[in-house]
């Protein structure tokens, strides 16, 4: 058994933490926004049996440095892949990590075998349909209430509320894990400005330009807005397929682990 690699890579105005486990074809995992590499522990346990798996922390998350000025999200991922010796990989991005993975795939299609976009989070819809506009009203209500709880009761209460909204189907142990990760990464929750910069124009307006194949996954118990973004991505991207797990929520690796494993295994063998 190969011992995991744990290291840091220097980037402009900071540093990034990454881990590498196993051996085989390269797979890079991208966290959800209020999480860090620990969200992938259960996935790495089985995925590293057949792949070389790289996980990493974004700036302001986990063991990576805090940000105080603008930086390129795409350049950060390139720096991690270079440092880890990953020339070309399958990217599996969860929530905000799906957005980051797709942005990287747009700029560097030759470095990406496939993107698995899991419950991708992209914010407001451009040219929203009535259903999309209604879904965003629900999301804005959630974020407004989150800000109220944060101001009145602090980070732990806000983290618990946020996880309950996104992940109604996870068991108690995983819920506590996700709340703990949100608390540990609460700098992201409290920053007045997000310093990470993506494509300009943003990837959410450029799905049709994506060249690598995509496997899109969404849970039937996720917010409706997430489900509609998954449908947009699968419809607009040239080479994409959509999988819906009816009883999964925003974090299917926790709420439907067996189905999530089948989805990833199928994507890697495609």
CSV table of N, CA, C and O in Angstrom, one decimal, residues 27-91:
chain,number,residue,atom,x,y,z
A,27,UNK,N,-7.4,11.2,-10.7
A,27,UNK,CA,-8.7,11.8,-10.4
A,27,UNK,C,-8.4,12.9,-9.4
A,27,UNK,O,-7.7,12.8,-8.4
A,28,UNK,N,-8.9,14.1,-9.6
A,28,UNK,CA,-8.8,15.3,-8.7
A,28,UNK,C,-10.2,15.6,-8.2
A,28,UNK,O,-11.1,15.8,-9.0
A,29,UNK,N,-10.3,15.8,-6.9
A,29,UNK,CA,-11.6,16.1,-6.2
A,29,UNK,C,-11.6,17.5,-5.8
A,29,UNK,O,-10.6,18.0,-5.2
A,30,UNK,N,-12.7,18.2,-6.0
A,30,UNK,CA,-12.8,19.6,-5.7
A,30,UNK,C,-14.0,19.7,-4.7
A,30,UNK,O,-15.1,19.3,-5.0
A,31,UNK,N,-13.7,20.3,-3.5
A,31,UNK,CA,-14.6,20.4,-2.4
A,31,UNK,C,-15.8,21.3,-2.7
A,31,UNK,O,-15.8,22.2,-3.5
A,32,UNK,N,-16.9,21.1,-1.9
A,32,UNK,CA,-17.9,22.1,-1.7
A,32,UNK,C,-17.4,23.3,-1.0
A,32,UNK,O,-16.4,23.3,-0.4
A,33,UNK,N,-18.1,24.4,-1.1
A,33,UNK,CA,-17.6,25.7,-0.7
A,33,UNK,C,-17.3,25.8,0.8
A,33,UNK,O,-16.3,26.4,1.2
A,34,UNK,N,-18.1,25.2,1.7
A,34,UNK,CA,-17.9,25.3,3.1
A,34,UNK,C,-17.3,24.0,3.7
A,34,UNK,O,-17.6,23.6,4.8
A,35,UNK,N,-16.4,23.4,2.9
A,35,UNK,CA,-15.8,22.2,3.3
A,35,UNK,C,-14.3,22.2,3.0
A,35,UNK,O,-13.8,23.2,2.6
A,36,UNK,N,-13.6,21.1,3.3
A,36,UNK,CA,-12.2,21.0,2.9
A,36,UNK,C,-12.0,19.5,2.6
A,36,UNK,O,-12.9,18.7,2.3
A,37,UNK,N,-10.7,19.1,2.5
A,37,UNK,CA,-10.4,17.7,2.0
A,37,UNK,C,-11.0,16.6,2.8
A,37,UNK,O,-11.3,15.5,2.3
A,38,UNK,N,-11.4,16.9,4.0
A,38,UNK,CA,-12.0,15.9,4.9
A,38,UNK,C,-13.4,15.4,4.4
A,38,UNK,O,-13.8,14.3,4.7
A,39,UNK,N,-14.0,16.2,3.6
A,39,UNK,CA,-15.3,15.8,3.1
A,39,UNK,C,-15.2,14.6,2.2
A,39,UNK,O,-16.2,13.9,1.9
A,40,UNK,N,-14.0,14.3,1.6
A,40,UNK,CA,-13.8,13.3,0.7
A,40,UNK,C,-13.2,12.0,1.3
A,40,UNK,O,-12.9,11.0,0.6
A,41,UNK,N,-13.1,12.0,2.7
A,41,UNK,CA,-12.4,10.8,3.3
A,41,UNK,C,-13.1,9.5,2.9
A,41,UNK,O,-12.4,8.5,2.6
A,42,UNK,N,-14.4,9.4,3.0
A,42,UNK,CA,-15.1,8.2,2.7
A,42,UNK,C,-15.0,7.8,1.2
A,42,UNK,O,-14.9,6.6,0.8
A,43,UNK,N,-14.9,8.8,0.3
A,43,UNK,CA,-14.7,8.6,-1.1
A,43,UNK,C,-13.3,8.1,-1.4
A,43,UNK,O,-13.1,7.2,-2.2
A,44,UNK,N,-12.3,8.8,-0.9
A,44,UNK,CA,-11.0,8.4,-1.1
A,44,UNK,C,-10.7,7.0,-0.7
A,44,UNK,O,-9.9,6.2,-1.3
A,45,UNK,N,-11.4,6.5,0.4
A,45,UNK,CA,-11.1,5.2,0.9
A,45,UNK,C,-11.3,4.1,-0.1
A,45,UNK,O,-10.6,3.1,-0.2
A,46,UNK,N,-12.4,4.3,-1.0
A,46,UNK,CA,-12.6,3.2,-2.0
A,46,UNK,C,-12.0,3.7,-3.4
A,46,UNK,O,-11.6,2.8,-4.1
A,47,UNK,N,-12.0,5.0,-3.7
A,47,UNK,CA,-11.6,5.4,-5.0
A,47,UNK,C,-10.1,5.2,-5.2
A,47,UNK,O,-9.6,4.9,-6.3
A,48,UNK,N,-9.3,5.3,-4.1
A,48,UNK,CA,-7.8,5.2,-4.2
A,48,UNK,C,-7.4,3.8,-4.4
A,48,UNK,O,-6.2,3.5,-4.6
A,49,UNK,N,-8.3,2.8,-4.3
A,49,UNK,CA,-8.0,1.4,-4.6
A,49,UNK,C,-7.7,1.2,-6.1
A,49,UNK,O,-7.1,0.3,-6.5
A,50,UNK,N,-8.3,2.1,-7.0
A,50,UNK,CA,-8.1,2.0,-8.4
A,50,UNK,C,-7.7,3.2,-9.1
A,50,UNK,O,-7.6,3.2,-10.4
A,51,UNK,N,-7.4,4.3,-8.4
A,51,UNK,CA,-7.0,5.6,-9.0
A,51,UNK,C,-6.0,6.3,-8.1
A,51,UNK,O,-5.9,6.0,-6.9
A,52,UNK,N,-5.3,7.2,-8.7
A,52,UNK,CA,-4.4,8.1,-7.9
A,52,UNK,C,-5.3,9.4,-7.7
A,52,UNK,O,-5.6,10.1,-8.6
A,53,UNK,N,-5.7,9.6,-6.4
A,53,UNK,CA,-6.7,10.6,-6.1
A,53,UNK,C,-6.0,11.8,-5.4
A,53,UNK,O,-5.3,11.6,-4.4
A,54,UNK,N,-6.2,13.0,-6.0
A,54,UNK,CA,-5.6,14.2,-5.4
A,54,UNK,C,-6.8,15.0,-4.8
A,54,UNK,O,-7.8,15.3,-5.5
A,55,UNK,N,-6.7,15.4,-3.6
A,55,UNK,CA,-7.6,16.3,-3.0
A,55,UNK,C,-6.9,17.6,-2.5
A,55,UNK,O,-5.6,17.5,-2.3
A,56,UNK,N,-7.6,18.7,-2.4
A,56,UNK,CA,-6.9,19.9,-2.1
A,56,UNK,C,-7.8,20.9,-1.5
A,56,UNK,O,-9.0,20.8,-1.6
A,57,UNK,N,-7.3,21.9,-0.7
A,57,UNK,CA,-8.0,22.9,-0.1
A,57,UNK,C,-7.9,24.2,-0.9
A,57,UNK,O,-6.8,24.6,-1.2
A,58,UNK,N,-9.0,24.9,-1.1
A,58,UNK,CA,-9.0,26.2,-1.8
A,58,UNK,C,-8.4,27.2,-0.8
A,58,UNK,O,-8.4,26.9,0.4
A,59,UNK,N,-8.0,28.3,-1.3
A,59,UNK,CA,-7.7,29.4,-0.3
A,59,UNK,C,-8.9,29.7,0.5
A,59,UNK,O,-10.0,29.6,0.1
A,60,UNK,N,-8.6,30.1,1.8
A,60,UNK,CA,-9.6,30.4,2.8
A,60,UNK,C,-10.3,29.1,3.3
A,60,UNK,O,-11.3,29.2,4.1
A,61,UNK,N,-9.9,27.9,2.9
A,61,UNK,CA,-10.5,26.7,3.4
A,61,UNK,C,-9.4,25.8,3.9
A,61,UNK,O,-8.2,25.8,3.4
A,62,UNK,N,-9.7,24.9,4.9
A,62,UNK,CA,-8.8,23.9,5.3
A,62,UNK,C,-7.5,24.4,5.7
A,62,UNK,O,-7.3,25.4,6.5
A,63,UNK,N,-6.4,23.8,5.2
A,63,UNK,CA,-5.0,24.1,5.6
A,63,UNK,C,-4.4,25.1,4.6
A,63,UNK,O,-3.2,25.4,4.8
A,64,UNK,N,-5.1,25.5,3.6
A,64,UNK,CA,-4.5,26.5,2.7
A,64,UNK,C,-4.6,27.9,3.3
A,64,UNK,O,-5.3,28.1,4.2
A,65,UNK,N,-3.8,28.8,2.7
A,65,UNK,CA,-3.7,30.1,3.2
A,65,UNK,C,-5.0,31.0,3.0
A,65,UNK,O,-5.8,30.7,2.1
A,66,UNK,N,-5.1,32.0,3.8
A,66,UNK,CA,-6.2,32.9,3.6
A,66,UNK,C,-5.9,33.8,2.5
A,66,UNK,O,-4.7,34.0,2.1
A,67,UNK,N,-6.9,34.4,1.9
A,67,UNK,CA,-6.8,35.3,0.8
A,67,UNK,C,-7.1,36.7,1.2
A,67,UNK,O,-8.0,36.9,2.0
A,68,UNK,N,-6.4,37.7,0.7
A,68,UNK,CA,-6.7,39.1,1.0
A,68,UNK,C,-6.7,40.0,-0.2
A,68,UNK,O,-6.9,41.2,-0.2
A,69,UNK,N,-6.6,39.3,-1.4
A,69,UNK,CA,-6.7,40.0,-2.7
A,69,UNK,C,-7.2,39.0,-3.7
A,69,UNK,O,-7.2,37.8,-3.5
A,70,UNK,N,-7.5,39.5,-4.9
A,70,UNK,CA,-7.9,38.7,-6.0
A,70,UNK,C,-6.9,37.6,-6.4
A,70,UNK,O,-5.7,37.9,-6.4
A,71,UNK,N,-7.4,36.4,-6.7
A,71,UNK,CA,-6.5,35.4,-7.2
A,71,UNK,C,-7.3,34.6,-8.2
A,71,UNK,O,-8.6,34.6,-8.3
A,72,UNK,N,-6.6,33.8,-9.1
A,72,UNK,CA,-7.3,33.0,-10.1
A,72,UNK,C,-7.6,31.6,-9.6
A,72,UNK,O,-6.7,30.9,-9.2
A,73,UNK,N,-8.8,31.2,-9.5
A,73,UNK,CA,-9.2,29.9,-9.1
A,73,UNK,C,-8.6,28.8,-10.1
A,73,UNK,O,-8.2,27.8,-9.6
A,74,UNK,N,-8.6,29.1,-11.3
A,74,UNK,CA,-8.1,28.2,-12.3
A,74,UNK,C,-6.6,28.0,-12.2
A,74,UNK,O,-6.1,26.9,-12.2
A,75,UNK,N,-5.9,29.1,-12.0
A,75,UNK,CA,-4.4,29.0,-11.8
A,75,UNK,C,-4.1,28.2,-10.5
A,75,UNK,O,-3.1,27.5,-10.5
A,76,UNK,N,-4.9,28.3,-9.5
A,76,UNK,CA,-4.6,27.6,-8.3
A,76,UNK,C,-4.8,26.1,-8.5
A,76,UNK,O,-3.9,25.3,-8.1
A,77,UNK,N,-5.8,25.6,-9.2
A,77,UNK,CA,-5.9,24.2,-9.6
A,77,UNK,C,-4.8,23.7,-10.4
A,77,UNK,O,-4.2,22.7,-10.2
A,78,UNK,N,-4.4,24.6,-11.4
A,78,UNK,CA,-3.2,24.2,-12.2
A,78,UNK,C,-2.0,24.0,-11.4
A,78,UNK,O,-1.2,23.1,-11.6
A,79,UNK,N,-1.8,24.9,-10.4
A,79,UNK,CA,-0.6,24.8,-9.6
A,79,UNK,C,-0.6,23.5,-8.7
A,79,UNK,O,0.4,22.9,-8.6
A,80,UNK,N,-1.8,23.1,-8.2
A,80,UNK,CA,-1.9,21.9,-7.5
A,80,UNK,C,-1.6,20.7,-8.4
A,80,UNK,O,-0.8,19.8,-8.0
A,81,UNK,N,-2.2,20.6,-9.5
A,81,UNK,CA,-1.9,19.5,-10.5
A,81,UNK,C,-0.5,19.4,-10.9
A,81,UNK,O,0.1,18.3,-10.9
A,82,UNK,N,0.1,20.6,-11.1
A,82,UNK,CA,1.6,20.6,-11.5
A,82,UNK,C,2.4,20.0,-10.4
A,82,UNK,O,3.3,19.2,-10.6
A,83,UNK,N,2.2,20.5,-9.1
A,83,UNK,CA,2.9,20.1,-8.0
A,83,UNK,C,2.8,18.6,-7.7
A,83,UNK,O,3.7,17.9,-7.3
A,84,UNK,N,1.5,18.1,-7.9
A,84,UNK,CA,1.2,16.7,-7.7
A,84,UNK,C,1.6,15.8,-8.8
A,84,UNK,O,1.4,14.6,-8.7
A,85,UNK,N,2.1,16.3,-9.9
A,85,UNK,CA,2.5,15.5,-11.0
A,85,UNK,C,1.4,15.0,-11.9
A,85,UNK,O,1.5,13.9,-12.5
A,86,UNK,N,0.3,15.7,-11.9
A,86,UNK,CA,-0.9,15.3,-12.6
A,86,UNK,C,-1.0,16.1,-13.9
A,86,UNK,O,-1.2,17.3,-13.9
A,87,UNK,N,-0.8,15.4,-15.0
A,87,UNK,CA,-0.8,16.0,-16.3
A,87,UNK,C,-2.3,16.1,-16.8
A,87,UNK,O,-2.7,17.1,-17.4
A,88,UNK,N,-3.0,15.1,-16.6
A,88,UNK,CA,-4.4,15.0,-17.2
A,88,UNK,C,-5.2,14.1,-16.2
A,88,UNK,O,-4.8,13.1,-15.7
A,89,UNK,N,-6.5,14.6,-15.9
A,89,UNK,CA,-7.2,13.9,-14.9
A,89,UNK,C,-8.7,14.0,-15.2
A,89,UNK,O,-9.2,14.8,-15.9
A,90,UNK,N,-9.5,13.1,-14.5
A,90,UNK,CA,-10.9,13.3,-14.3
A,90,UNK,C,-11.1,14.2,-13.1
A,90,UNK,O,-10.5,14.0,-12.1
A,91,UNK,N,-11.9,15.3,-13.3
A,91,UNK,CA,-12.2,16.2,-12.2
A,91,UNK,C,-13.6,15.9,-11.7
A,91,UNK,O,-14.5,15.8,-12.5
